[in-house]
Tab-separated table of C-alpha atoms in Angstrom:
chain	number	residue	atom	x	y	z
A	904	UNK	CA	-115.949	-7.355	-109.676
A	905	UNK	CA	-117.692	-8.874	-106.489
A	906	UNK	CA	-114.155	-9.163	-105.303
A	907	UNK	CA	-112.538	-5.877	-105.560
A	908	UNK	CA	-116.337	-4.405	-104.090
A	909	UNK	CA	-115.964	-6.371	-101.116
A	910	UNK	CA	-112.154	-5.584	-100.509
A	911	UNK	CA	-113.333	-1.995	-100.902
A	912	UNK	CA	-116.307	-2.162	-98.182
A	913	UNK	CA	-113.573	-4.125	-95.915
A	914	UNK	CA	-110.896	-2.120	-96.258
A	915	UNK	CA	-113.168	1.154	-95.460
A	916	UNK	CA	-114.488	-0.560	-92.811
A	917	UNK	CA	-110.869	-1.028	-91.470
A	918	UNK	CA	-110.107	2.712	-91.458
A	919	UNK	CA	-113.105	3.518	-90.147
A	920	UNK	CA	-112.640	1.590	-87.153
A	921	UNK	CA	-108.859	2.429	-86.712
A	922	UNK	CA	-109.614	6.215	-86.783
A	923	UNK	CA	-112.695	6.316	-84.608
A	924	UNK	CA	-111.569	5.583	-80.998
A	925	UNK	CA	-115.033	4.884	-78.895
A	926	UNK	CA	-113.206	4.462	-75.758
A	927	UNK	CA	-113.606	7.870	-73.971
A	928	UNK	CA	-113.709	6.860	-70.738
A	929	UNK	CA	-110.116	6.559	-71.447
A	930	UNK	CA	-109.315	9.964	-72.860
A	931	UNK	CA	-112.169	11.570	-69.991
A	932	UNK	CA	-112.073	9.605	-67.306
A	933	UNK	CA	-115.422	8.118	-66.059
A	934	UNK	CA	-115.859	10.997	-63.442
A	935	UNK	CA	-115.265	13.544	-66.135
A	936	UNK	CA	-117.951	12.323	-68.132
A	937	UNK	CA	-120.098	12.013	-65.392
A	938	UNK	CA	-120.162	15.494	-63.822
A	939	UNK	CA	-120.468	16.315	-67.761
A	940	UNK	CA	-123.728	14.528	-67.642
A	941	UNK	CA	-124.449	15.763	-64.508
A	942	UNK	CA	-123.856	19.808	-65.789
A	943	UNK	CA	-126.081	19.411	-68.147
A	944	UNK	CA	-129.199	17.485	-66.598
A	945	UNK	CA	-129.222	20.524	-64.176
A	946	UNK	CA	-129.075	23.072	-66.978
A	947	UNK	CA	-131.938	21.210	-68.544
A	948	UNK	CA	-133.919	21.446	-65.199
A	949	UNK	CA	-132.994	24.839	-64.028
A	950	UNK	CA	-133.541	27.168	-67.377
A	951	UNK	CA	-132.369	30.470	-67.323
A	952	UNK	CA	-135.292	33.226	-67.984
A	953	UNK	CA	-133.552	36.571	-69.185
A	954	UNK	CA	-135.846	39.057	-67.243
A	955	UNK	CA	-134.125	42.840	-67.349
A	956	UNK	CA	-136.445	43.841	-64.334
A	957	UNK	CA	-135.722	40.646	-62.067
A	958	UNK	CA	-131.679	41.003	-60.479
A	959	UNK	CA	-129.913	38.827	-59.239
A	960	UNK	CA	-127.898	39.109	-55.461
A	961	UNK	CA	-124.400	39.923	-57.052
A	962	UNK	CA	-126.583	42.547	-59.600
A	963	UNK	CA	-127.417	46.164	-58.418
A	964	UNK	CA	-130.720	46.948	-59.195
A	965	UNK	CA	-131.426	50.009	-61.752
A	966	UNK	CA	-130.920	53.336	-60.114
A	967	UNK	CA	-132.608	54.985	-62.958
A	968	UNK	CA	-136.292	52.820	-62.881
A	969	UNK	CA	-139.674	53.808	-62.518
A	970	UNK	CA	-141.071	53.395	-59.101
A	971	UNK	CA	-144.892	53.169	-57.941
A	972	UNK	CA	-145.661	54.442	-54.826
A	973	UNK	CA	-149.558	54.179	-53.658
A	974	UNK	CA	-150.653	56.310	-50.769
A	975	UNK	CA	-152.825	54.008	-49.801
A	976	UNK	CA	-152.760	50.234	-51.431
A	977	UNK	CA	-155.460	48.058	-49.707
A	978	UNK	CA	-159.164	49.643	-49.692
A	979	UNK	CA	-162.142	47.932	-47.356
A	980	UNK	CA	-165.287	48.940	-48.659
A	981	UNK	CA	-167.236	47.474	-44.840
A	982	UNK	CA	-170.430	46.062	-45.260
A	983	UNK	CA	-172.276	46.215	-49.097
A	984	UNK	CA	-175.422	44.746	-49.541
A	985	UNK	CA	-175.383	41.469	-52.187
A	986	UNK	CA	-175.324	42.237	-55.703
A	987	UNK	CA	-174.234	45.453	-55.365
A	988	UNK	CA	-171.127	46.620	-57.609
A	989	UNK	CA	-168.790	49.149	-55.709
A	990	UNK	CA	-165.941	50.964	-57.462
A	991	UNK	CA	-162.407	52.530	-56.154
A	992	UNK	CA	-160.031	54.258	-57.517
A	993	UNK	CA	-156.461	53.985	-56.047
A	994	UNK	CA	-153.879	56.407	-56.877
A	995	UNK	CA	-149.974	56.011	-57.271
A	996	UNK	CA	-147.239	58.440	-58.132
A	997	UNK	CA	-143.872	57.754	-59.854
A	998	UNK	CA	-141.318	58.299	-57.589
A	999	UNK	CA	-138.428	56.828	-59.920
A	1000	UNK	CA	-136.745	59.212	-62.808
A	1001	UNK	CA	-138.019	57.205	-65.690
A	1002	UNK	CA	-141.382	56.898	-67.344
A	1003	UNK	CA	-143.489	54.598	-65.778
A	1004	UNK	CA	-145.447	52.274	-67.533
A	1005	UNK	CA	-148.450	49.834	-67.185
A	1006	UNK	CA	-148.504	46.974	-69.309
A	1007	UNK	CA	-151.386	44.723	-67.500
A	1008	UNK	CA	-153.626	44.214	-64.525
A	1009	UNK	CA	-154.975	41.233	-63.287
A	1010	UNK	CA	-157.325	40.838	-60.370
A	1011	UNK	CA	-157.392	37.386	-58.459
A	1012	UNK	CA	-161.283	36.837	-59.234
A	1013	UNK	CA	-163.544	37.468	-62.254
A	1014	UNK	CA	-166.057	39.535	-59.610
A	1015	UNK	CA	-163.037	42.326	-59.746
A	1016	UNK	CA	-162.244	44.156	-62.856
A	1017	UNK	CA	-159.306	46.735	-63.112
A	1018	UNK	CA	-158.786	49.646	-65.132
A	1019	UNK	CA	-155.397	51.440	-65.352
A	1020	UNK	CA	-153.959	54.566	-66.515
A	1021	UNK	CA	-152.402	53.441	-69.987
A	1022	UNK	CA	-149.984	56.402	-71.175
A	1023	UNK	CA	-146.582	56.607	-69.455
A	1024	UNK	CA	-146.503	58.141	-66.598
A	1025	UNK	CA	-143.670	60.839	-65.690
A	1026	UNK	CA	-141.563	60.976	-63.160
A	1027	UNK	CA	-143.069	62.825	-60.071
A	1028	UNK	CA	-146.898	62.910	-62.039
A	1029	UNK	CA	-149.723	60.652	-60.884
A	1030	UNK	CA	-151.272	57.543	-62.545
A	1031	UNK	CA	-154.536	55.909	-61.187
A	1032	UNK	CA	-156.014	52.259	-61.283
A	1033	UNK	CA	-160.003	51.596	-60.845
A	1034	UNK	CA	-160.916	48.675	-59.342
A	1035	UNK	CA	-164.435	47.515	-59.770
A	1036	UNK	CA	-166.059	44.638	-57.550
A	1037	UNK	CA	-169.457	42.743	-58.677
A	1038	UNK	CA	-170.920	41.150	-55.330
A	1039	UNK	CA	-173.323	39.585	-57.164
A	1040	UNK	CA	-173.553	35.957	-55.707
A	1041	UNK	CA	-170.670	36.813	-53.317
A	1042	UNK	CA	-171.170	36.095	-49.032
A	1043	UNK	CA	-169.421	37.159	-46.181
A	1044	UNK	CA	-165.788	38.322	-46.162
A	1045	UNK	CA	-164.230	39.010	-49.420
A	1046	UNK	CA	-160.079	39.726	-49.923
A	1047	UNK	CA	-159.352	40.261	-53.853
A	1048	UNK	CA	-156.257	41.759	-55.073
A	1049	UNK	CA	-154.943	42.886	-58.348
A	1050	UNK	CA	-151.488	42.671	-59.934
A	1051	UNK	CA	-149.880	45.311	-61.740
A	1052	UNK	CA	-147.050	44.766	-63.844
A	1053	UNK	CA	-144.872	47.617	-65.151
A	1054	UNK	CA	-141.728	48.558	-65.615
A	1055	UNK	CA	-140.191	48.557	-62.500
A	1056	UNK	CA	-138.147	46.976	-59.992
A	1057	UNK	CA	-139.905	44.346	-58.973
A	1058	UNK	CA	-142.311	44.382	-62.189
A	1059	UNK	CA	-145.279	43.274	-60.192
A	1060	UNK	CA	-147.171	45.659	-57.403
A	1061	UNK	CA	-150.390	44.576	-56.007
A	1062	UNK	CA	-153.311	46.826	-54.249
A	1063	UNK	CA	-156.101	44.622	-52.424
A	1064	UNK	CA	-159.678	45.506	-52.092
A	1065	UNK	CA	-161.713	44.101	-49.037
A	1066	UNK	CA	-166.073	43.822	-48.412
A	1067	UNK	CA	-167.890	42.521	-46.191
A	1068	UNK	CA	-171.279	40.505	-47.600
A	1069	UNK	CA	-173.373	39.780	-44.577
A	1070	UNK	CA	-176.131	37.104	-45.360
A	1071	UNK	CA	-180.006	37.936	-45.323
A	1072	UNK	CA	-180.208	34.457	-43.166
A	1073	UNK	CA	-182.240	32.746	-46.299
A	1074	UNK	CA	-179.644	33.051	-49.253
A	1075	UNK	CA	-176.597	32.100	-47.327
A	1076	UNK	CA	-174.413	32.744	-43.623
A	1077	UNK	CA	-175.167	35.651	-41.894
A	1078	UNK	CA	-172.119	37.490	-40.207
């Protein structure tokens, strides 16, 4: 019994070995399987992101997509005294010949909160974002800007709000 068991194991074995041919550098070539490797550690470190509003230099972009145009896209409020809040609202038009719509804003600084018009907006009507900035604790010059992302070509516009913070000389630089 321990006989014919171990003739079986050996003789498996055997075929095993006879059928399975390890040496594919020979069928391949070692520069085969070396670009091979290379292919794919540059797929692995270059992912493709399937984004329908990014295109690509060989892609036209859509004809058809929502555009927003601002009149005016950067506001400067001058000189504010400290702590005040100040508010602007900036309005944009949809210049493309689909609906336009806003799916977030973002503004680069907790101080600055956004509001934006959240229905879609037609083609040739008018949409409107309100930016709000708290200058509480805030001195001298400030730049913040806010990101919208919608549906267009390229999916992020940004407006930029500027103030001016001048220092009482005992809290902080005077300017």
């Amino acid at each position: 019994m321990k006989r014919t068991l171990f003739s079986a194991v050996l003789l498996s074995g055997a075929l095993l070995m006879g059928a399975c041919n390890n040496n594919k550098t020979a069928e391949v070539g070692a520069e085969g399987m070396n670009a091979a490797a290379a292919t794919a550690n540059e797929a692995a470190a270059n992912p493709v992101v399937d984004n329908p509003n990014v295109t690509t230099e060989t892609e036209a972009p859509n004809p058809n997509a929502p555009v927003m145009t601002f009149a005016v896209a950067e506001h400067d409020f001058g000189n504010i005294k400290q702590g005040e809040v100040v508010k602007h609202t900036f309005e944009f038009t949809n210049t493309g010949k689909s609906p336009l719509l806003i799916e977030n804003a973002t503004a680069s600084c907790g101080c600055t909160t956004p509001n934006w018009t959240k229905e879609p907006i037609a083609p040739g009507a008018k949409g409107t974002i309100d930016v709000q900035f708290d200058s509480h604790g805030k001195f001298g010059i400030q730049n913040k800007e806010v990101a919208i992302q919608a549906n267009t070509q390229p999916s992020i516009t940004k407006v930029v709000i500027k103030a001016n913070i001048p220092g009482d000389g005992q809290n902080g630089p005077t300017r």
